Short mmCIF file of C-alpha atoms and ligand atoms in Angstrom, two decimals:
data_model
loop_
_atom_site.label_atom_id
_atom_site.label_comp_id
_atom_site.label_asym_id
_atom_site.label_seq_id
_atom_site.Cartn_x
_atom_site.Cartn_y
_atom_site.Cartn_z
CA MET A 1 -0.05 -0.07 -0.17
CA ALA A 2 1.28 3.36 -0.91
CA VAL A 3 2.46 5.51 2.08
CA SER A 4 0.94 8.91 2.73
CA LEU A 5 3.48 11.46 3.98
CA ASP A 6 1.37 12.19 7.17
CA LYS A 7 1.84 8.46 8.22
CA LEU A 8 5.50 8.60 7.71
CA VAL A 9 5.86 11.91 9.77
CA SER A 10 3.89 10.43 12.47
CA LEU A 11 6.02 7.17 12.54
CA CYS A 12 9.20 9.28 12.43
CA LYS A 13 8.18 11.45 15.62
CA ARG A 14 6.59 8.45 17.43
CA ARG A 15 9.75 6.37 17.13
CA GLY A 16 12.51 9.09 17.30
CA PHE A 17 13.61 9.24 13.72
CA ILE A 18 12.92 12.93 12.95
CA PHE A 19 10.76 15.56 14.52
CA PRO A 20 10.06 19.39 14.27
CA GLY A 21 12.93 21.54 15.38
CA SER A 22 12.66 23.63 18.62
CA GLU A 23 9.04 22.37 19.01
CA ILE A 24 8.45 23.58 22.55
CA TYR A 25 8.64 26.99 21.27
CA GLY A 26 6.28 26.35 18.40
CA GLY A 27 9.00 25.27 16.01
CA LEU A 28 10.71 27.01 13.20
CA ALA A 29 9.27 26.60 9.58
CA ASN A 30 10.99 23.65 7.84
CA SER A 31 13.51 23.01 10.34
CA TRP A 32 13.70 19.40 11.70
CA ASP A 33 15.79 17.53 14.20
CA TYR A 34 17.00 14.02 13.84
CA GLY A 35 16.63 11.74 16.81
CA PRO A 36 18.56 8.80 17.99
CA LEU A 37 17.29 6.48 15.07
CA GLY A 38 17.33 9.24 12.47
CA VAL A 39 20.79 10.36 13.11
CA GLN A 40 21.94 6.71 12.90
CA LEU A 41 20.16 6.11 9.74
CA LYS A 42 21.58 9.29 8.19
CA ARG A 43 25.14 8.44 9.30
CA ASN A 44 24.70 4.76 7.84
CA ILE A 45 23.90 6.14 4.44
CA GLU A 46 26.49 9.01 4.70
CA GLN A 47 29.28 6.53 5.60
CA ALA A 48 28.39 3.95 2.96
CA TRP A 49 28.37 6.60 0.29
CA TRP A 50 31.74 7.91 1.44
CA GLU A 51 33.25 4.49 1.50
CA ARG A 52 31.81 3.53 -1.98
CA PHE A 53 32.50 6.88 -3.77
CA VAL A 54 35.73 8.07 -1.83
CA GLY A 55 37.30 5.52 0.43
CA ARG A 56 37.45 2.61 -2.00
CA ARG A 57 38.45 4.57 -5.17
CA ALA A 58 41.82 5.41 -6.16
CA ASP A 59 40.72 8.37 -8.38
CA MET A 60 38.85 10.20 -5.68
CA VAL A 61 39.81 12.25 -2.65
CA GLY A 62 37.68 13.75 0.05
CA ILE A 63 37.77 17.32 1.68
CA ASP A 64 35.75 19.02 4.37
CA PRO A 65 35.61 22.65 3.30
CA ALA A 66 34.51 25.55 5.50
CA ILE A 67 30.69 26.54 5.67
CA LEU A 68 31.67 30.41 5.58
CA MET A 69 33.92 31.44 2.61
CA ASN A 70 35.20 34.62 1.25
CA PRO A 71 31.96 36.19 -0.26
CA ASN A 72 33.79 36.70 -3.70
CA VAL A 73 33.47 33.03 -4.08
CA TRP A 74 29.67 33.32 -4.54
CA VAL A 75 30.03 36.26 -6.76
CA ALA A 76 32.49 34.43 -9.14
CA SER A 77 30.34 31.13 -8.83
CA GLY A 78 27.36 33.16 -10.15
CA HIS A 79 25.24 32.28 -7.16
CA VAL A 80 24.93 35.90 -6.01
CA ALA A 81 23.43 36.85 -9.33
CA ASN A 82 21.70 33.69 -10.41
CA PHE A 83 20.78 31.46 -7.39
CA ASN A 84 17.20 32.89 -7.29
CA ASP A 85 13.54 31.94 -6.85
CA ALA A 86 10.53 33.97 -7.73
CA GLN A 87 8.51 34.91 -4.76
CA ILE A 88 4.92 36.28 -4.37
CA ASP A 89 2.84 37.26 -1.32
CA CYS A 90 -0.78 36.83 -0.98
CA LYS A 91 -2.07 40.51 -0.24
CA LYS A 92 -4.80 39.34 1.87
CA CYS A 93 -3.38 36.78 4.27
CA LYS A 94 0.28 37.73 3.73
CA HIS A 95 1.47 34.05 3.08
CA ARG A 96 4.54 33.76 0.89
CA PHE A 97 4.80 31.32 -2.04
CA ARG A 98 7.10 30.33 -4.98
CA ALA A 99 5.34 31.42 -8.00
CA ASP A 100 6.61 28.43 -9.88
CA HIS A 101 5.55 26.02 -7.32
CA LEU A 102 1.84 27.25 -7.27
CA ILE A 103 1.78 27.13 -11.13
CA GLN A 104 3.21 23.60 -11.13
CA GLU A 105 0.71 22.42 -8.45
CA LYS A 106 -2.24 23.57 -10.53
CA SER A 107 -0.76 22.71 -13.87
CA PRO A 108 2.20 20.27 -13.72
CA GLU A 109 2.53 20.46 -17.65
CA THR A 110 3.11 24.19 -17.66
CA PRO A 111 6.87 24.95 -18.30
CA VAL A 112 8.13 27.29 -15.52
CA GLU A 113 11.73 26.64 -15.63
CA GLY A 114 13.74 29.66 -16.93
CA LYS A 115 10.75 31.83 -17.24
CA SER A 116 10.85 35.66 -16.67
CA LEU A 117 8.93 37.17 -13.78
CA LYS A 118 6.43 38.59 -16.19
CA GLU A 119 5.75 35.16 -17.75
CA LEU A 120 5.27 33.54 -14.47
CA ASP A 121 2.69 36.34 -13.48
CA THR A 122 0.96 35.62 -16.65
CA PHE A 123 0.66 32.03 -16.03
CA LEU A 124 -0.72 32.92 -12.52
CA GLN A 125 -3.33 35.05 -14.22
CA GLU A 126 -4.25 32.74 -17.05
CA LEU A 127 -4.58 29.59 -14.69
CA LYS A 128 -6.61 31.55 -12.28
CA ILE A 129 -4.52 30.44 -9.36
CA ALA A 130 -5.71 31.32 -5.85
CA CYS A 131 -3.81 31.60 -2.57
CA PRO A 132 -3.81 27.96 -1.05
CA HIS A 133 -4.42 29.63 2.47
CA CYS A 134 -7.23 32.05 2.04
CA GLY A 135 -8.53 31.33 -1.54
CA THR A 136 -8.21 34.94 -2.73
CA ARG A 137 -6.61 35.76 -6.09
CA ASP A 138 -4.66 38.93 -5.08
CA PHE A 139 -0.90 38.38 -5.12
CA THR A 140 1.94 40.79 -5.31
CA PRO A 141 3.86 40.80 -8.69
CA SER A 142 6.71 38.07 -8.67
CA ARG A 143 10.09 39.30 -7.52
CA ILE A 144 13.49 37.82 -7.43
CA PHE A 145 14.72 36.41 -4.17
CA ASN A 146 18.30 35.11 -3.57
CA LEU A 147 18.59 31.75 -1.93
CA LEU A 148 21.88 32.31 -0.22
CA PHE A 149 21.64 32.83 3.51
CA LYS A 150 23.44 35.88 4.60
CA THR A 151 25.06 36.44 8.00
CA ASN A 152 27.53 39.06 9.37
CA LEU A 153 31.29 38.53 10.29
CA GLY A 154 32.87 40.72 12.80
CA VAL A 155 32.34 41.49 16.52
CA LEU A 156 31.54 45.26 16.21
CA GLU A 157 28.35 46.19 14.38
CA GLU A 158 30.26 49.00 12.35
CA GLY A 159 32.98 46.66 11.35
CA GLN A 160 30.70 43.80 10.13
CA SER A 161 30.74 42.53 6.73
CA ALA A 162 28.25 40.36 4.88
CA VAL A 163 29.24 36.65 4.32
CA TYR A 164 27.08 33.86 2.95
CA LEU A 165 26.33 30.23 4.43
CA ARG A 166 27.44 27.97 1.69
CA GLY A 167 24.52 27.11 -0.78
CA GLU A 168 26.40 24.13 -2.17
CA LEU A 169 29.67 22.15 -1.41
CA ALA A 170 30.97 22.41 -4.97
CA GLN A 171 32.78 25.69 -4.53
CA GLY A 172 34.96 24.24 -1.69
CA MET A 173 36.22 21.72 -4.30
CA PHE A 174 36.76 24.47 -7.06
CA VAL A 175 38.63 27.09 -4.97
CA ASN A 176 40.87 24.36 -3.57
CA PHE A 177 41.44 22.65 -6.75
CA ARG A 178 45.03 23.42 -7.36
CA THR A 179 46.19 23.00 -3.76
CA ILE A 180 44.42 19.50 -3.71
CA TYR A 181 45.71 18.12 -7.04
CA GLU A 182 49.21 19.41 -6.22
CA ALA A 183 49.32 18.03 -2.69
CA MET A 184 47.95 14.68 -3.64
CA ARG A 185 49.76 14.50 -7.05
CA LEU A 186 46.53 13.81 -8.91
CA ARG A 187 46.25 12.89 -12.56
CA LEU A 188 43.15 13.38 -14.75
CA PRO A 189 40.68 12.08 -14.45
CA PHE A 190 39.99 12.51 -10.67
CA GLY A 191 37.28 13.60 -8.32
CA ILE A 192 37.21 15.75 -5.22
CA ALA A 193 34.31 14.86 -2.84
CA ALA A 194 32.75 16.58 0.19
CA SER A 195 29.80 15.76 2.48
CA GLY A 196 28.08 18.28 4.96
CA LYS A 197 25.53 20.90 5.57
CA VAL A 198 24.30 23.52 3.07
CA PHE A 199 21.97 26.41 3.52
CA ARG A 200 19.25 27.86 1.29
CA ASN A 201 16.80 30.42 2.13
CA GLU A 202 13.83 28.72 0.40
CA ILE A 203 10.12 29.08 0.62
CA THR A 204 9.03 25.38 0.90
CA PRO A 205 5.58 23.93 0.68
CA GLY A 206 6.16 21.87 3.76
CA ASN A 207 6.61 18.40 2.55
CA PHE A 208 8.53 17.10 5.61
CA THR A 209 12.24 17.20 4.95
CA PHE A 210 11.89 17.03 1.11
CA ARG A 211 12.84 20.82 0.96
CA THR A 212 14.40 22.40 3.97
CA LEU A 213 16.53 25.54 4.80
CA GLU A 214 19.52 23.53 5.89
CA PHE A 215 20.17 20.11 4.69
CA ASP A 216 23.01 17.47 4.38
CA LEU A 217 24.56 17.07 0.67
CA GLN A 218 27.12 14.75 -0.61
CA GLU A 219 28.79 15.48 -4.00
CA PHE A 220 31.76 15.39 -5.84
CA GLU A 221 33.43 17.28 -8.82
CA TYR A 222 35.00 14.80 -11.27
CA PHE A 223 37.70 16.53 -13.46
CA VAL A 224 38.18 15.10 -16.80
CA PRO A 225 39.99 16.02 -20.18
CA PRO A 226 37.58 18.33 -21.98
CA ALA A 227 36.98 15.87 -24.84
CA ASP A 228 36.06 13.14 -22.57
CA TRP A 229 33.04 14.72 -20.72
CA SER A 230 30.35 12.79 -22.38
CA LYS A 231 31.92 9.38 -21.83
CA TRP A 232 32.28 10.19 -18.04
CA PHE A 233 28.77 11.73 -17.80
CA GLU A 234 27.41 8.33 -18.89
CA TYR A 235 29.67 6.42 -16.40
CA TRP A 236 28.44 8.46 -13.41
CA LEU A 237 25.04 8.16 -14.43
CA ALA A 238 25.26 4.32 -14.25
CA GLU A 239 27.06 4.57 -11.06
CA MET A 240 24.42 6.64 -9.53
CA GLN A 241 21.80 4.15 -10.64
CA THR A 242 23.71 1.29 -9.07
CA TRP A 243 23.81 3.38 -5.77
CA THR A 244 19.90 3.62 -5.79
CA ARG A 245 19.96 -0.18 -6.08
CA GLU A 246 22.40 -0.43 -3.19
CA LEU A 247 19.96 1.78 -1.20
CA GLY A 248 17.32 -0.84 -1.86
CA LEU A 249 15.00 1.62 -3.72
CA ASP A 250 12.17 0.25 -5.86
CA GLN A 251 13.41 0.65 -9.35
CA GLN A 252 9.82 0.85 -10.60
CA LYS A 253 9.60 4.24 -8.76
CA LEU A 254 12.69 5.68 -10.29
CA ARG A 255 13.19 7.49 -13.64
CA VAL A 256 15.87 9.68 -15.24
CA ARG A 257 14.79 13.00 -16.54
CA GLU A 258 16.83 15.14 -18.77
CA HIS A 259 16.61 18.85 -18.12
CA GLU A 260 15.19 21.10 -20.71
CA LYS A 261 17.66 23.91 -22.15
CA ASP A 262 15.87 26.64 -20.16
CA GLU A 263 15.82 24.67 -17.12
CA LEU A 264 19.52 24.25 -16.81
CA SER A 265 21.35 25.81 -13.85
CA HIS A 266 23.68 28.93 -14.75
CA TYR A 267 26.69 26.66 -14.71
CA SER A 268 25.42 23.65 -16.54
CA LYS A 269 25.48 22.37 -20.17
CA ARG A 270 23.65 19.12 -19.56
CA THR A 271 21.76 17.94 -16.53
CA VAL A 272 19.86 14.87 -15.75
CA ASP A 273 17.86 14.37 -12.44
CA ILE A 274 17.24 10.96 -11.02
CA GLU A 275 13.61 11.26 -9.69
CA TYR A 276 11.65 9.04 -7.42
CA GLU A 277 7.93 8.87 -7.29
CA THR A 278 6.81 10.16 -4.00
CA PRO A 279 3.34 10.77 -2.58
CA MET A 280 3.86 14.42 -3.83
CA GLY A 281 4.46 13.15 -7.36
CA TRP A 282 7.83 12.63 -9.28
CA LYS A 283 10.68 14.46 -7.36
CA GLU A 284 14.25 14.94 -7.79
CA LEU A 285 16.41 12.79 -5.69
CA PHE A 286 19.87 13.15 -7.17
CA GLY A 287 21.40 15.17 -9.86
CA LEU A 288 24.04 14.92 -12.47
CA ALA A 289 25.39 18.00 -14.26
CA TYR A 290 28.11 18.78 -16.85
CA ARG A 291 29.56 21.88 -15.32
CA THR A 292 32.13 22.34 -18.25
CA ASP A 293 35.08 24.73 -17.07
CA PHE A 294 32.56 27.29 -15.78
CA ASP A 295 33.67 27.40 -12.20
CA LEU A 296 37.55 27.03 -12.55
CA LYS A 297 37.54 29.58 -15.26
CA ASN A 298 35.56 32.03 -13.48
CA HIS A 299 37.48 31.52 -10.21
CA ALA A 300 40.75 31.97 -12.03
CA GLU A 301 39.58 35.12 -13.61
CA LYS A 302 38.09 36.78 -10.49
CA SER A 303 40.87 35.62 -8.15
CA GLY A 304 43.75 36.31 -10.43
CA LYS A 305 45.20 32.87 -9.65
CA GLU A 306 46.40 30.13 -11.88
CA LEU A 307 43.91 27.35 -11.61
CA ARG A 308 44.72 25.47 -15.02
CA TYR A 309 45.86 21.89 -14.78
CA VAL A 310 49.31 21.02 -16.08
CA ASP A 311 49.59 17.87 -18.06
CA GLN A 312 52.71 16.13 -16.88
CA LEU A 313 53.57 14.60 -20.30
CA THR A 314 52.89 17.54 -22.72
CA ASN A 315 53.36 20.38 -20.25
CA GLU A 316 50.03 21.64 -21.74
CA LYS A 317 47.97 23.87 -19.40
CA PHE A 318 44.29 23.85 -19.51
CA PHE A 319 40.93 24.06 -17.51
CA PRO A 320 39.61 20.50 -16.96
CA HIS A 321 35.90 20.01 -17.58
CA VAL A 322 33.65 18.78 -14.59
CA ILE A 323 31.01 16.05 -14.17
CA GLU A 324 29.13 16.68 -10.90
CA PRO A 325 27.08 13.92 -9.43
CA THR A 326 25.07 15.34 -6.45
CA PHE A 327 23.30 13.42 -3.68
CA GLY A 328 21.00 15.28 -1.36
CA LEU A 329 21.53 13.20 1.80
CA THR A 330 18.51 14.63 3.67
CA ARG A 331 16.41 13.67 0.92
CA THR A 332 17.91 10.20 0.46
CA VAL A 333 16.94 9.50 4.16
CA LEU A 334 13.39 10.68 3.38
CA ILE A 335 13.24 8.62 0.16
CA CYS A 336 14.64 5.53 1.89
CA LEU A 337 12.02 5.74 4.64
CA LEU A 338 9.16 6.17 2.12
CA ASN A 339 10.47 3.34 0.07
CA ALA A 340 10.72 1.03 3.14
CA TYR A 341 7.38 1.92 4.72
CA HIS A 342 4.97 -1.05 4.61
CA GLU A 343 1.61 -1.31 6.20
CA VAL A 344 -0.42 -4.56 6.82
CA GLU A 345 -3.96 -4.00 7.46
CA GLY A 346 -5.16 -6.27 10.32
CA GLY A 347 -1.62 -7.21 11.24
CA ARG A 348 0.68 -10.07 10.39
CA THR A 349 0.74 -11.74 13.78
CA THR A 350 -2.07 -13.68 15.14
CA THR A 351 -1.65 -13.01 18.84
CA THR A 352 -4.99 -11.63 20.08
CA GLU A 353 -3.72 -8.27 20.95
CA SER A 354 -2.51 -7.45 17.55
CA ALA A 355 -5.02 -9.39 15.48
CA LYS A 356 -7.01 -6.35 14.40
CA GLU A 357 -4.39 -3.72 14.41
CA LEU A 358 -2.57 -2.16 11.39
CA GLU A 359 1.11 -3.31 11.33
CA VAL A 360 3.93 -1.18 9.96
CA VAL A 361 7.09 -2.90 8.77
CA LEU A 362 10.09 -0.70 7.73
CA ARG A 363 11.87 -2.96 5.24
CA LEU A 364 15.24 -1.09 5.42
CA PRO A 365 18.36 -2.86 3.91
CA TYR A 366 20.05 -4.66 6.80
CA TRP A 367 23.29 -2.46 6.52
CA MET A 368 21.08 0.80 6.87
CA ALA A 369 18.87 -0.14 9.66
CA PRO A 370 19.50 2.07 12.81
CA VAL A 371 19.23 -1.09 15.04
CA GLN A 372 20.34 -4.25 13.48
CA VAL A 373 19.45 -6.77 16.14
CA ALA A 374 17.19 -6.50 19.12
CA VAL A 375 17.51 -8.80 22.12
CA LEU A 376 14.34 -9.43 24.10
CA PRO A 377 14.01 -11.47 27.25
CA LEU A 378 10.63 -13.06 27.10
CA SER A 379 9.55 -11.56 30.48
CA ARG A 380 11.13 -9.07 32.95
CA LYS A 381 12.35 -11.75 35.17
CA GLU A 382 15.84 -12.60 36.31
CA PRO A 383 17.74 -14.66 34.97
CA LEU A 384 16.09 -13.95 31.64
CA MET A 385 16.99 -10.32 31.63
CA GLU A 386 20.61 -11.08 32.54
CA GLY A 387 20.95 -13.65 29.75
CA ALA A 388 19.41 -11.20 27.30
CA ARG A 389 21.78 -8.47 28.32
CA LYS A 390 24.90 -10.67 28.01
CA ILE A 391 23.87 -11.50 24.42
CA THR A 392 23.22 -7.87 23.69
CA GLU A 393 26.75 -6.95 25.01
CA ALA A 394 28.32 -9.64 22.99
CA LEU A 395 26.43 -8.71 19.77
CA GLY A 396 27.12 -5.02 20.34
CA LYS A 397 30.78 -5.51 19.51
CA LYS A 398 29.91 -6.09 15.92
CA TYR A 399 26.37 -4.91 15.20
CA ARG A 400 24.09 -2.14 16.34
CA ALA A 401 22.21 -4.14 19.09
CA GLN A 402 19.67 -3.00 21.45
CA TYR A 403 18.22 -4.56 24.44
CA ASP A 404 14.32 -4.17 25.08
CA ASP A 405 12.28 -5.56 27.93
CA THR A 406 9.23 -3.16 27.83
CA GLY A 407 5.86 -4.49 26.98
CA SER A 408 4.64 -7.80 25.70
CA ILE A 409 6.74 -9.89 23.35
CA GLY A 410 4.29 -9.26 20.50
CA ARG A 411 4.31 -5.41 20.95
CA ARG A 412 8.06 -5.49 21.13
CA TYR A 413 8.27 -7.43 17.73
CA ARG A 414 5.98 -4.85 16.33
CA ARG A 415 8.07 -1.86 17.77
CA GLN A 416 11.25 -3.40 16.23
CA ASP A 417 9.34 -3.87 12.85
CA GLU A 418 8.37 -0.33 12.95
CA ILE A 419 12.03 0.83 13.19
CA GLY A 420 13.24 -1.61 10.67
CA THR A 421 15.25 -3.93 12.85
CA PRO A 422 16.22 -6.97 10.73
CA PHE A 423 16.37 -9.56 13.50
CA CYS A 424 15.08 -10.06 17.01
CA ILE A 425 16.53 -12.49 19.46
CA THR A 426 14.29 -13.79 22.25
CA PHE A 427 15.68 -15.26 25.36
CA ASP A 428 13.03 -17.44 27.05
CA PHE A 429 12.85 -19.90 29.99
CA GLU A 430 13.79 -22.76 27.86
CA SER A 431 16.89 -20.92 26.91
CA LEU A 432 18.21 -21.47 30.41
CA ASN A 433 17.95 -25.33 29.74
CA ASP A 434 18.95 -25.75 26.24
CA GLN A 435 21.22 -22.70 25.81
CA LYS A 436 19.32 -21.79 22.59
CA VAL A 437 17.48 -18.58 21.74
CA THR A 438 15.05 -17.80 19.04
CA ILE A 439 16.01 -15.55 16.12
CA ARG A 440 13.10 -13.90 14.30
CA ASP A 441 13.25 -12.48 10.91
CA ARG A 442 11.67 -9.00 10.37
CA ASP A 443 10.45 -9.63 6.60
CA THR A 444 9.37 -13.36 6.86
CA MET A 445 8.54 -13.45 10.66
CA LYS A 446 10.16 -16.89 10.49
CA GLN A 447 11.49 -17.95 13.91
CA ASP A 448 14.52 -20.43 14.18
CA ARG A 449 15.97 -21.92 17.29
CA VAL A 450 19.65 -21.36 17.42
CA ALA A 451 22.30 -22.38 19.80
CA MET A 452 23.61 -19.30 21.76
CA ASP A 453 27.22 -19.83 20.71
CA GLN A 454 26.01 -20.11 17.06
CA VAL A 455 23.94 -16.84 17.14
CA ALA A 456 26.92 -14.54 15.90
CA THR A 457 27.80 -16.91 13.03
CA CYS A 458 24.04 -17.23 12.09
CA LEU A 459 23.61 -13.43 12.13
CA GLN A 460 26.92 -13.04 9.92
CA GLU A 461 25.52 -15.38 7.38
CA ARG A 462 22.07 -13.57 7.35
CA PHE A 463 23.76 -10.14 6.86
CA SER A 464 26.19 -11.14 4.23
CA GLY A 465 23.54 -13.31 2.40
N1 GAP B 1 26.21 21.43 -6.49
C1 GAP B 1 24.93 21.09 -7.27
C2 GAP B 1 23.72 21.36 -6.29
O1 GAP B 1 23.82 21.69 -5.18
P1 GAP B 1 21.21 21.11 -6.42
O2 GAP B 1 20.23 20.26 -7.68
O3 GAP B 1 20.75 22.51 -6.34
O4 GAP B 1 22.61 20.91 -6.99
C3 GAP B 1 21.59 18.92 -5.04
O5 GAP B 1 21.06 20.22 -5.23
C4 GAP B 1 20.65 18.05 -4.33
O6 GAP B 1 20.49 18.48 -2.97
C5 GAP B 1 19.35 17.84 -4.99
O7 GAP B 1 19.50 16.66 -5.99
C6 GAP B 1 18.36 17.39 -3.86
O8 GAP B 1 18.57 15.95 -3.50
C7 GAP B 1 19.10 18.20 -2.71
N2 GAP B 1 18.30 19.41 -2.22
C8 GAP B 1 18.46 20.49 -3.04
N3 GAP B 1 17.64 21.55 -2.48
C9 GAP B 1 17.24 21.02 -1.25
C10 GAP B 1 16.58 21.49 -0.08
N4 GAP B 1 16.03 22.66 0.01
N5 GAP B 1 16.25 20.46 0.95
C11 GAP B 1 16.72 19.26 0.75
N6 GAP B 1 17.35 18.79 -0.09
C12 GAP B 1 17.90 19.60 -1.29
#
């Protein structure tokens, strides 16, 4: 059954994945905090990405660039001039919207990308679009709004100067290009990768964490000889698609969409999005852009510094071209949760207490699950609790293991199913006699009796199988 976003939001709060930020003060629009399970899930994906695309590749290096950079970086990159949205306000209720979002909601086929403010206003008129909040049709004309978050540097007010919080990671890779390739003695083709927070002052329609003001991003700039760009574009598209399979995403819900000419970002000659079919429709998950030599050339020109690559064999100096695969980590977490969320009407178990209940199973890949194995004493009695604690401690050396003795065994199974725990191990009275425990599989609910000293081997087989 397809999941509604509301149900996922509720599960995420109930189980400690993600909840509204600073909620006791009424929250802050589109800010979200990650709880114990959410942060673990996010880290699991982040680390797997880093290992796969950086750690295990000889042609890739990673960096951790600063969030605050010299403001000239953002002038040279074109973000100060071009990183804009078209905003409108409802004159009656004062709510603010993105003009293109309202148009697309009413008429998904209307092309909004790259349109002028005037053209957007005409669409709003022609499509008779009303304010989603109060229903009136009285908007201010569209105006440009820059997405870069501004803040001030300096202790004294009079000495302060404006700086920007980074709006993408890419610029950290470009401005450090020469330092990195010289220090690491890199030869084309090679990539520089980063993972971290970025900030965009966006108006968002409130689709949970889909579009937020601050979000985690993972991206790399892959530098290639100019003539080879197309070959590497195809290569990275295939790699990104393989990553979607490793994330366990339903391939029927994924598609590749080519950007139209007037939709391209100011730095791109070709872009494709990998989109996922969400409850809000088809939405961008990852992007792949051919950034040409736009950034290196502009930074060289504006900084006056030499940023060309020197070919060691021919001594030729040139600006490499760039292929940029970009992966929104915040969005990956959301899509993985949506993809994993399954509901079973009436429940899967036959115990009387759960027979009529709706059950939720989060079918996350084993490597991604925040808790990989839960150890449950059948009842809150010693020595069952002690036995279960000992197993938790032993398994905790290798897996993310959780001990849980609260509530009936059926409820505990369902709680673990809801958070995506692949295996539960139950320590019962019989365990004291036969030195065996039960291993229960999240997806099949099959239960196997296994000798305690075989549990680690048995789990290893299941995790690697
Ligand atoms: N350096 C290229 C770049 O930043 P982008 O398409 O603007 O490209 C990259 O953003 C990815 O970041 C997107 O594919 C999407 O997954 C994610 N993303 C963009 N805006 C976001 C937002 N406001 N909230 C959460 N994720 C966002």
